[in-house]
mmCIF file of C-alpha atoms in Angstrom:
data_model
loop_
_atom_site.group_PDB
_atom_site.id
_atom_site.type_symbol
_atom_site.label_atom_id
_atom_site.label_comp_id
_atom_site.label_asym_id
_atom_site.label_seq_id
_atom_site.Cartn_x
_atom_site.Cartn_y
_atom_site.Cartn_z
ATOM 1 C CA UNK A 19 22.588 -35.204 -65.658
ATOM 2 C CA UNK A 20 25.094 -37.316 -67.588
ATOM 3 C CA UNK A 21 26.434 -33.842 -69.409
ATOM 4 C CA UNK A 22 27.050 -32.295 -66.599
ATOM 5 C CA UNK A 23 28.671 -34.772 -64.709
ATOM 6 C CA UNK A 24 30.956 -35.240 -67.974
ATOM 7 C CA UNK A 25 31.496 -31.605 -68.334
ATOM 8 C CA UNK A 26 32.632 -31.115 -64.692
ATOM 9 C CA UNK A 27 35.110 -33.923 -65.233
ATOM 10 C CA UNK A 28 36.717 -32.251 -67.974
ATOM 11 C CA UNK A 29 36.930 -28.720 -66.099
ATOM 12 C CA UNK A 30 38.496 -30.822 -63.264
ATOM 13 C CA UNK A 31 40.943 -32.627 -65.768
ATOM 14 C CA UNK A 32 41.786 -29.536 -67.735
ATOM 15 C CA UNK A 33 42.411 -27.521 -64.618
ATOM 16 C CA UNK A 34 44.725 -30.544 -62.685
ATOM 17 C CA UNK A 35 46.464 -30.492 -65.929
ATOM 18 C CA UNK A 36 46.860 -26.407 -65.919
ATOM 19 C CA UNK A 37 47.721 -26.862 -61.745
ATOM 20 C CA UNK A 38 50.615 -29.503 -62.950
ATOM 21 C CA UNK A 39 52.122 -27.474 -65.538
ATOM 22 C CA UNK A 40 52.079 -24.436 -63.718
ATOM 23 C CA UNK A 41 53.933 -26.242 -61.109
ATOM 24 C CA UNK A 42 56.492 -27.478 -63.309
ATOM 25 C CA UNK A 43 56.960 -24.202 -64.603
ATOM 26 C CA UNK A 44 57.607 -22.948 -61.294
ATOM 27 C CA UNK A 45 60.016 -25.820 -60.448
ATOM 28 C CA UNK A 46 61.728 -24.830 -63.799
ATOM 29 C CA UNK A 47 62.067 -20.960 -62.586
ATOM 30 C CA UNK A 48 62.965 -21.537 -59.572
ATOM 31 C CA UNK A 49 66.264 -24.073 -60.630
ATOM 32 C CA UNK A 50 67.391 -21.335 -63.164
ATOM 33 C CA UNK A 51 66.774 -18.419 -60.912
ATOM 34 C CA UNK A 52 68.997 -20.650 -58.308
ATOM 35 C CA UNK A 53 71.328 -21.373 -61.075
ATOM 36 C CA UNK A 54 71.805 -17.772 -61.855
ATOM 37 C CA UNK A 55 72.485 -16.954 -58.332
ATOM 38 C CA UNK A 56 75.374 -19.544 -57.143
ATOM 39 C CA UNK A 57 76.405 -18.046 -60.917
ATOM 40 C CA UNK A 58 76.553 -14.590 -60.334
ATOM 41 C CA UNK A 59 77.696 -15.324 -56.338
ATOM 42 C CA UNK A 60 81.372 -16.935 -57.671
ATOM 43 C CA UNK A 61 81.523 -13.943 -60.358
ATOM 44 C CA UNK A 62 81.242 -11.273 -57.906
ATOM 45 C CA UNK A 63 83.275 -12.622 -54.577
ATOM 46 C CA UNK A 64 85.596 -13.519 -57.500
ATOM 47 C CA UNK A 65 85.851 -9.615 -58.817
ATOM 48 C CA UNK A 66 86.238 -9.064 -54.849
ATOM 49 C CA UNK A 67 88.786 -11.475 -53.833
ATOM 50 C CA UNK A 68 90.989 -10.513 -57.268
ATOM 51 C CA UNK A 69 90.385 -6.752 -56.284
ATOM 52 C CA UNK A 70 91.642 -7.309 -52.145
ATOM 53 C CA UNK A 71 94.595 -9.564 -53.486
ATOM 54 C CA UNK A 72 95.539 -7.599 -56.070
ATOM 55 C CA UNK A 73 94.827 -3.631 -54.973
ATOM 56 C CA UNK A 74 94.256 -1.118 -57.376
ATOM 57 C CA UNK A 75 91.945 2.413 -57.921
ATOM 58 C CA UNK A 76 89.555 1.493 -61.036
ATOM 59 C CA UNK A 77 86.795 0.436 -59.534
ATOM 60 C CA UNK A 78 84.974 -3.278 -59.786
ATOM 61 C CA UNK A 79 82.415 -3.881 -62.457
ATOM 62 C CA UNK A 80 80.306 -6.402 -61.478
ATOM 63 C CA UNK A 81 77.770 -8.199 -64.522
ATOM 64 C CA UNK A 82 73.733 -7.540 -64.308
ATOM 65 C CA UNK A 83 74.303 -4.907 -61.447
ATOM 66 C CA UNK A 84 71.667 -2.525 -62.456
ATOM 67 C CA UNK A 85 68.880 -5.537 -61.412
ATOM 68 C CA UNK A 86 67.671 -5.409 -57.575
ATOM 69 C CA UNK A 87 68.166 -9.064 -57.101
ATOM 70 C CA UNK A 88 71.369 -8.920 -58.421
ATOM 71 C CA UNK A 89 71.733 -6.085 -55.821
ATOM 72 C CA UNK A 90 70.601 -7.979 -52.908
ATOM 73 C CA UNK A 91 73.575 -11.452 -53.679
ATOM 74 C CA UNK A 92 76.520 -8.640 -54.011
ATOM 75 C CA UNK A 93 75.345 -7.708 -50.369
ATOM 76 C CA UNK A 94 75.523 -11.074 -49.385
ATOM 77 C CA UNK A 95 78.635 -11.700 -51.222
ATOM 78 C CA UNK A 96 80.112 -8.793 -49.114
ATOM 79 C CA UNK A 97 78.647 -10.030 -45.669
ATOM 80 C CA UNK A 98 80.111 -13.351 -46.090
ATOM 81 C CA UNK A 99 83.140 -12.115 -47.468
ATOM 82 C CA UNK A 100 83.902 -9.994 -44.746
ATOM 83 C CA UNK A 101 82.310 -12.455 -41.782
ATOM 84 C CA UNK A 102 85.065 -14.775 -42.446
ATOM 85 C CA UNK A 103 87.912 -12.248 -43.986
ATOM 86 C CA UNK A 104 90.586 -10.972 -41.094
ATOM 87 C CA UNK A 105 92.268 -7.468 -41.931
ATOM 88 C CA UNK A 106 90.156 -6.851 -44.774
ATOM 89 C CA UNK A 107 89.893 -3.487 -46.685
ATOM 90 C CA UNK A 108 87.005 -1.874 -44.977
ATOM 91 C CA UNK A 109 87.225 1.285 -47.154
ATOM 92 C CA UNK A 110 86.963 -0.651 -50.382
ATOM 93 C CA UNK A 111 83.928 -3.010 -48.898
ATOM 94 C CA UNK A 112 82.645 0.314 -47.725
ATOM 95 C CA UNK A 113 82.931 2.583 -51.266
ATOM 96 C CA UNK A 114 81.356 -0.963 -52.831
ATOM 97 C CA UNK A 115 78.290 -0.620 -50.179
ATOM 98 C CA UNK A 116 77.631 3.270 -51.034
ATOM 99 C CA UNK A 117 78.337 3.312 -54.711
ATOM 100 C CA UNK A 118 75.200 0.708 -54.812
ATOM 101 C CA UNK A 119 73.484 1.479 -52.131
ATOM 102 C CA UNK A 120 73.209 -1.968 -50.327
ATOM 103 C CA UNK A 121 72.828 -0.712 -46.768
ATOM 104 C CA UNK A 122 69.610 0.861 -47.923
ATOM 105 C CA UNK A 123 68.546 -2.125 -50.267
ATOM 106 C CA UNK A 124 68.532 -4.347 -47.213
ATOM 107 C CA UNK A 125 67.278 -2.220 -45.127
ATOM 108 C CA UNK A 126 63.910 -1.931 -47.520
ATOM 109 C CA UNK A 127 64.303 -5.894 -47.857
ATOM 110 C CA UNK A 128 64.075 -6.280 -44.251
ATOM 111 C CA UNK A 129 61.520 -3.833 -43.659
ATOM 112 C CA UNK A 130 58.940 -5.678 -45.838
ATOM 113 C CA UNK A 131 59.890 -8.868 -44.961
ATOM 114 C CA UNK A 132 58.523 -11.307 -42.210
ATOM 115 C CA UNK A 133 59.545 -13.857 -39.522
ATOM 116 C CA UNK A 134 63.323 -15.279 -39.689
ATOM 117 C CA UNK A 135 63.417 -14.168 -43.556
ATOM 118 C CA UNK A 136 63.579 -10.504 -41.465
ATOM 119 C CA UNK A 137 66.197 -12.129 -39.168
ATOM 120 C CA UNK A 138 68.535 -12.539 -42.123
ATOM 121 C CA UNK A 139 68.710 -9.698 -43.927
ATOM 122 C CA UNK A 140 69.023 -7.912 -40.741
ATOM 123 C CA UNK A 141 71.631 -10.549 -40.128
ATOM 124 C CA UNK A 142 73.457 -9.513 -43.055
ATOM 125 C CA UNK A 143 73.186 -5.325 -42.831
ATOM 126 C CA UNK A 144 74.568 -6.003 -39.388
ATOM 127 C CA UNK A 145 77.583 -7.799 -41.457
ATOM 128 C CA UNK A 146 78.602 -4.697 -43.973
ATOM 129 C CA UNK A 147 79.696 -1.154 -43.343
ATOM 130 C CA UNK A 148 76.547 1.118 -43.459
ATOM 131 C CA UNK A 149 76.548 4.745 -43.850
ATOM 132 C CA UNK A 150 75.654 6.666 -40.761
ATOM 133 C CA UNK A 151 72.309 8.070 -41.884
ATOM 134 C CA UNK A 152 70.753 4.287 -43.027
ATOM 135 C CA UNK A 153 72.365 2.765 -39.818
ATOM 136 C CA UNK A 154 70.493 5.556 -37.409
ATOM 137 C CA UNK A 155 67.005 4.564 -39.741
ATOM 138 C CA UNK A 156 67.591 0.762 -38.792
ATOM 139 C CA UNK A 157 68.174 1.215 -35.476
ATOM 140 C CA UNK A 158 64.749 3.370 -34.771
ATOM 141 C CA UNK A 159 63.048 0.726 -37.160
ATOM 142 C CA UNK A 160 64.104 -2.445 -34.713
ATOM 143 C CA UNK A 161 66.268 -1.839 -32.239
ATOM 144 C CA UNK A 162 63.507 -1.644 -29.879
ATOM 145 C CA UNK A 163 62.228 -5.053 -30.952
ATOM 146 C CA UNK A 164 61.671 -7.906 -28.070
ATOM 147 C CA UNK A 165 62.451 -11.080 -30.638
ATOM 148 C CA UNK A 166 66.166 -12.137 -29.546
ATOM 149 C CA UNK A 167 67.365 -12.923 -32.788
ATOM 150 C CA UNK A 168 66.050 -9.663 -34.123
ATOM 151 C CA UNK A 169 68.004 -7.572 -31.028
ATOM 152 C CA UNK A 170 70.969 -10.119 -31.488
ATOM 153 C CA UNK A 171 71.228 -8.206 -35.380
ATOM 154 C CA UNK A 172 70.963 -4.983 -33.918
ATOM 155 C CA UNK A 173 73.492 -6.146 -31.356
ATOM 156 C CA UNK A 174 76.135 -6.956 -34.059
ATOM 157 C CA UNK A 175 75.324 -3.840 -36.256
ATOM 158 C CA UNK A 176 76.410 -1.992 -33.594
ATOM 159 C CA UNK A 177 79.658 -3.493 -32.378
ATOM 160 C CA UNK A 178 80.352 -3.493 -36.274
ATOM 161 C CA UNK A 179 79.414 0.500 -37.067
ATOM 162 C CA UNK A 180 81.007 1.323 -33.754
ATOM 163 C CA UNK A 181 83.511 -1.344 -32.640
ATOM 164 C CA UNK A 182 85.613 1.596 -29.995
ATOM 165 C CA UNK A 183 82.036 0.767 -28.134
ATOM 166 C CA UNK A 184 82.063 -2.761 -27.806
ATOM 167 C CA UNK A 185 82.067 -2.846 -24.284
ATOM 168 C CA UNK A 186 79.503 -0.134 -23.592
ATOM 169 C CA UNK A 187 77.172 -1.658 -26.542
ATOM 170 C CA UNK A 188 77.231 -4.895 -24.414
ATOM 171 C CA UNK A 189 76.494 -3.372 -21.005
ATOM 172 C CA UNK A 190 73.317 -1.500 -22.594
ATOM 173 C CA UNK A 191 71.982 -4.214 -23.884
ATOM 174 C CA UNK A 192 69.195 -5.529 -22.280
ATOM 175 C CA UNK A 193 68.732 -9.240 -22.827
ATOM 176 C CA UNK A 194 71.181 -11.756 -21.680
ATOM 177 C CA UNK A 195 73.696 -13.253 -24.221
ATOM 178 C CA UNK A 196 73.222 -16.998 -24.616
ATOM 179 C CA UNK A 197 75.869 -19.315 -25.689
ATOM 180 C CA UNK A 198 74.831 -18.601 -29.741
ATOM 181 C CA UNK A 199 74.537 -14.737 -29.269
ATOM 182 C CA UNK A 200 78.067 -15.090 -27.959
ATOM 183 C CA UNK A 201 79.565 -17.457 -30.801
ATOM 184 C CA UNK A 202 77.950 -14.698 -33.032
ATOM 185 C CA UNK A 203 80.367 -11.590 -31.350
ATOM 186 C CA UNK A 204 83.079 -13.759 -30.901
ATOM 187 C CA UNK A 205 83.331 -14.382 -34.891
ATOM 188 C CA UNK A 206 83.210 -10.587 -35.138
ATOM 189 C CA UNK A 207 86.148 -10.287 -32.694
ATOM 190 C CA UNK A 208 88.039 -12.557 -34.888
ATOM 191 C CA UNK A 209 87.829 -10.424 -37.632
ATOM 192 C CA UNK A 210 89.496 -8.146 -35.812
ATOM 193 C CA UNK A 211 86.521 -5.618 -34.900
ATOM 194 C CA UNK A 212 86.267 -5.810 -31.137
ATOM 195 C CA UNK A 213 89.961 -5.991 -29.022
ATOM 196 C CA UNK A 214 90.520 -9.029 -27.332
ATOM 197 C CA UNK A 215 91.544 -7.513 -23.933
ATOM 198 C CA UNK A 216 89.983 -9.489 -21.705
ATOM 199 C CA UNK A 217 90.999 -8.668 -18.231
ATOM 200 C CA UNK A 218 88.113 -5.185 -18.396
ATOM 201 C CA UNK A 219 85.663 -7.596 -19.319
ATOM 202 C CA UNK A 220 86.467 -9.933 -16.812
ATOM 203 C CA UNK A 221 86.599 -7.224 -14.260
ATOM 204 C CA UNK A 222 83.510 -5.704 -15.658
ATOM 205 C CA UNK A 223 79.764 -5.870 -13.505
ATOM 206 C CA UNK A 224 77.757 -5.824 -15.818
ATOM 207 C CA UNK A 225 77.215 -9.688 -16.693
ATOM 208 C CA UNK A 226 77.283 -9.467 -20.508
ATOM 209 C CA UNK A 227 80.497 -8.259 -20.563
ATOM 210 C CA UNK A 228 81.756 -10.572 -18.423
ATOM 211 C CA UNK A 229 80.233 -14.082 -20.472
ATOM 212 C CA UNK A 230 82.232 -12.208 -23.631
ATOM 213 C CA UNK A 231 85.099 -12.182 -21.538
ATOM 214 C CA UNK A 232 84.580 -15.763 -20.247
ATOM 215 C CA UNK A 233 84.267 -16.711 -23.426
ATOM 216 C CA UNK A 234 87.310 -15.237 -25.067
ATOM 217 C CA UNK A 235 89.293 -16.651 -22.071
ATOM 218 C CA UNK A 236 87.535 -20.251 -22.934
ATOM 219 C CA UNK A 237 88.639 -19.866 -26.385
ATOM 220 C CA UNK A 238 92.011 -18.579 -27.294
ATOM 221 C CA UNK A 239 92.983 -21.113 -23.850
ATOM 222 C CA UNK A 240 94.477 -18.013 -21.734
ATOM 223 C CA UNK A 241 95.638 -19.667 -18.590
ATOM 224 C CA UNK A 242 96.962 -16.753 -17.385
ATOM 225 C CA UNK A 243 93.357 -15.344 -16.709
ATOM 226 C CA UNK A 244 93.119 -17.924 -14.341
ATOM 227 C CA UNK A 245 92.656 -15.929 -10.963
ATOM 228 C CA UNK A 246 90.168 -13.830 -12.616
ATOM 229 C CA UNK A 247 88.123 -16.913 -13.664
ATOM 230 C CA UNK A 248 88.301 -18.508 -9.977
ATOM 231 C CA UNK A 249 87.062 -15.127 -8.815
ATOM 232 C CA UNK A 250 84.053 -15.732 -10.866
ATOM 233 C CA UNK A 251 83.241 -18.825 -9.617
ATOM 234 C CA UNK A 252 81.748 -17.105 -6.351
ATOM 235 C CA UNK A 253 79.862 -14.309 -8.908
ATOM 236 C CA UNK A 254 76.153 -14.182 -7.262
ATOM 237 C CA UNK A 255 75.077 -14.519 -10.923
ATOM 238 C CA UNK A 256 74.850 -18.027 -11.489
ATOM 239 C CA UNK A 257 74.951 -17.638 -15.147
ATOM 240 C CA UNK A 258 78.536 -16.145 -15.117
ATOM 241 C CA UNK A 259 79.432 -18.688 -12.001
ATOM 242 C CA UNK A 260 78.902 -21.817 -14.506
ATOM 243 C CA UNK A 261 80.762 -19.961 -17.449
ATOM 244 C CA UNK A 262 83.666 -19.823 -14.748
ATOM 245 C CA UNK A 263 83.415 -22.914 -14.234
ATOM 246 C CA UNK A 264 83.191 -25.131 -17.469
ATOM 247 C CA UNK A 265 85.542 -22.206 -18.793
ATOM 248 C CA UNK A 266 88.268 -23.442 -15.825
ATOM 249 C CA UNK A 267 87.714 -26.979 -17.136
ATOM 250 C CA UNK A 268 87.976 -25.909 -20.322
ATOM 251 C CA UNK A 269 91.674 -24.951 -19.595
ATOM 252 C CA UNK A 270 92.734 -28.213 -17.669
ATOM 253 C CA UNK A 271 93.433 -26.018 -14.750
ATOM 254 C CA UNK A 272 92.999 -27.180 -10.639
ATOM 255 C CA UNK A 273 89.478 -28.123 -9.266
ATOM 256 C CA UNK A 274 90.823 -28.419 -5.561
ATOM 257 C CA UNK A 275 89.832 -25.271 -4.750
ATOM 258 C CA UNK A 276 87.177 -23.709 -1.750
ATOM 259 C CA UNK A 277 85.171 -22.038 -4.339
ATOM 260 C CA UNK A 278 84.686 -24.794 -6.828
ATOM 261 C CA UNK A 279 83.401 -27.315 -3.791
ATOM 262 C CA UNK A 280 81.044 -24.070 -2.913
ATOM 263 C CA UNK A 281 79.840 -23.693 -6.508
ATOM 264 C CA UNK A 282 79.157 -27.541 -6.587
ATOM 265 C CA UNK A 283 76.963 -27.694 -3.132
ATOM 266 C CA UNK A 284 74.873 -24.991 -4.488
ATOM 267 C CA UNK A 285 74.313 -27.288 -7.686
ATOM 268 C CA UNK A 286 71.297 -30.047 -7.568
ATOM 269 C CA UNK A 287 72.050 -33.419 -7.880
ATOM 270 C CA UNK A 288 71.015 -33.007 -11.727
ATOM 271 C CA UNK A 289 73.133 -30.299 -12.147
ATOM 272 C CA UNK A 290 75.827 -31.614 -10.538
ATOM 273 C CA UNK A 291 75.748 -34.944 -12.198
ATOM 274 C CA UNK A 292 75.818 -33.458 -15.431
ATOM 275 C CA UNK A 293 79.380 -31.187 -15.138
ATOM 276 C CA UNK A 294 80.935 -34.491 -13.348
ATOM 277 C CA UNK A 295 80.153 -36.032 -17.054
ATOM 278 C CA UNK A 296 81.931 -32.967 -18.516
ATOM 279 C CA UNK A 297 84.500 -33.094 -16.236
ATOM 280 C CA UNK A 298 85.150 -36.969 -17.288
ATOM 281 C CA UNK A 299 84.451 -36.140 -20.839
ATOM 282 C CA UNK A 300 87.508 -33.099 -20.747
ATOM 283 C CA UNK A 301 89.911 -35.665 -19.097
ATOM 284 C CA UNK A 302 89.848 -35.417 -15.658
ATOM 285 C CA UNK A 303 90.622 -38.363 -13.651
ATOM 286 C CA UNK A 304 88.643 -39.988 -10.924
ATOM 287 C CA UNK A 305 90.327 -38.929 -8.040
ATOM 288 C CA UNK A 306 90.837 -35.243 -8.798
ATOM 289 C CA UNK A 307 86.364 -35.380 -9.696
ATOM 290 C CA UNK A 308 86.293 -36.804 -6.181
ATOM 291 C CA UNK A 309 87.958 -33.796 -4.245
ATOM 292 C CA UNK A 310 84.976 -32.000 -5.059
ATOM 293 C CA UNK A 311 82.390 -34.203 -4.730
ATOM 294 C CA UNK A 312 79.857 -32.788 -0.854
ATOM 295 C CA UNK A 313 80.774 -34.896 2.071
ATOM 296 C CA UNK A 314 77.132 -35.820 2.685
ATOM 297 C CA UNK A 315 77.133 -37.174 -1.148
ATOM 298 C CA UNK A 316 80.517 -39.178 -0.903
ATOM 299 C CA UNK A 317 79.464 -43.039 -0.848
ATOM 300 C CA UNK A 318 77.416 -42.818 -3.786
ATOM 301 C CA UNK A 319 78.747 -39.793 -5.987
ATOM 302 C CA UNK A 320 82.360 -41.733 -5.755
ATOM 303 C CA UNK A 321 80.691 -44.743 -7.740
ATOM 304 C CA UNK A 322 78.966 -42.745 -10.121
ATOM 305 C CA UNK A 323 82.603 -40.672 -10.936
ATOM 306 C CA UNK A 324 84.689 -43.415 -11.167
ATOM 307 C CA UNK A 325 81.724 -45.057 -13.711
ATOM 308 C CA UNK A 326 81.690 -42.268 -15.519
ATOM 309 C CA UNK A 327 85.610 -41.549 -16.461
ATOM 310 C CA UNK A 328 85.708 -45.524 -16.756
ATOM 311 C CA UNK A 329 82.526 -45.436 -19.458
ATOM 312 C CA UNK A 330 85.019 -42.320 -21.023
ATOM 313 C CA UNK A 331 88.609 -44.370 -20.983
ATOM 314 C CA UNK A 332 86.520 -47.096 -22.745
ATOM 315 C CA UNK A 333 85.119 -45.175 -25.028
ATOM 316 C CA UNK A 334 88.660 -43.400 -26.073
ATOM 317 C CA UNK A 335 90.581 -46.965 -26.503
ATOM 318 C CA UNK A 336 87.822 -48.187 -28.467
#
């Protein structure tokens, strides 16, 4: 009894002692292979950046090139390079993606991947200029695909493959845009892929088009837009009707108007409380919040307004 019980102790020892150095070893890979990444990441956008700066016809050699993984960080090194590049060479980032073939690489890599690791390297295929062929294969692979982030990718693959489309793309797609689908196409429409016209998507019906429109208005600060935007206040989709809304506060422009006080009676109390707190927090003063506050809600929405740009002016000289 006493052997055995000694014998299974050293079979447990030996194999915590195996388990511990295996996991060291791991630890040990995994900083090196990390290592070798952020290495190999600053020697290839460096090649790129030198190469777009500089010009020229030989093309780039990049170091360890004929290795998959190495593959798969020049791809990213090319999405990220041209996610926040504006008036880039798309033919050279283009001959770089076909010469190597990253379009299909990450295509395969999303294909047998799972969950949000899917999500981004869909994420970054929709970021680089596939050939025609690989794009068409993604698209019947998961365009069809009910996860939002997943149809968000396909989303941005398409305005970038075909940015003459944008506006059709938008109106096809089926699920709403929400505030972080939209920050996604506006980045894409500040590198100069999608035209920032925004009186057709203001003007548009179909109510994607019209948040990307809101939204462009909301951020380049176009005040002349603002009769289209007071138009959308009285949209029957309240969606685009708040969009109008913080997007007119958003500018500093007039609240004394018949369709904000209409858009504010069909509001809750909830509701309504919170965009008085965004109107203080913007700047507005007291008494221009309290033009728009119901008649039946006067007495007791006047106190809570002039509390709430106080709490605001207190909070800015502090």
């Amino acid at each position: 009894m006493a052997d055995g019980v000694w014998i299974y102790s050293v079979v447990l020892f030996a194999g915590s002692v195996a388990m511990a150095v295996a996991v060291l070893l791991y630890a040990r890979m995994r900083v090196r292979r990390n290592r070798v990444r952020r290495a190999l990441e600053r020697c290839y956008l460096s090649i790129l950046n030198r190469r777009l700066l500089e010009g020229g016809e030989q093309p780039c050699v990049f170091p360890l090139i004929e290795r998959r993984h190495s593959r798969l960080i020049l791809a990213t090194v090319v999405a990220r390079l041209g996610a926040v590049t504006y008036g880039y060479d798309r033919k050279f980032m283009a001959e770089i993606v076909r010469r190597y073939a990253l379009d299909r690489l990450l295509m395969r890599q999303a294909l047998f991947s799972f969950g949000m690791r899917r999500v981004q390297w869909l994420h970054t295929f929709a970021m680089i200029d596939s050939t025609e062929a690989i794009y068409r294969r993604t698209v019947l692979r998961f365009g069809r695909s009910r996860n939002r982030y997943m149809a968000l990718c396909m989303t941005l693959a398409a305005l970038n493959h075909n940015p003459e489309r944008s506006i059709a793309i938008l109106a096809e797609r089926r699920l709403p845009l929400s505030a972080f689908d939209l920050s996604e196409v506006l980045m894409m429409l500040k590198r100069g892929l999608i035209p920032v016209a925004y009186q057709p998507l203001l003007h548009s019906e179909y109510r994607n088009v019209q948040m990307l429109g809101l939204c462009i208005v909301r951020y380049f600060g176009v005040t002349e837009a603002e009769e289209d935007i007071v138009s959308a206040i009285s949209s029957a989709d309240s969606e685009v009707a708040s969009s109008a809304l913080f997007t007119l506060c958003a500018l500093r422009l007039r609240l004394d108007r018949d369709q904000v006080r209409r858009a504010s009676q069909r509001m809750s109390e909830e509701e309504r409380r919170a965009w008085y707190r965004h109107l203080a927090a913007e700047g507005y003063s007291s008494r221009a919040i309290a033009k728009i506050v119901p008649a039946n809600e006067q007495p007791q929405m006047r106190e809570y307004v002039e509390q709430t740009v106080a709490s605001y002016k207190r909070c800015l000289t502090n």
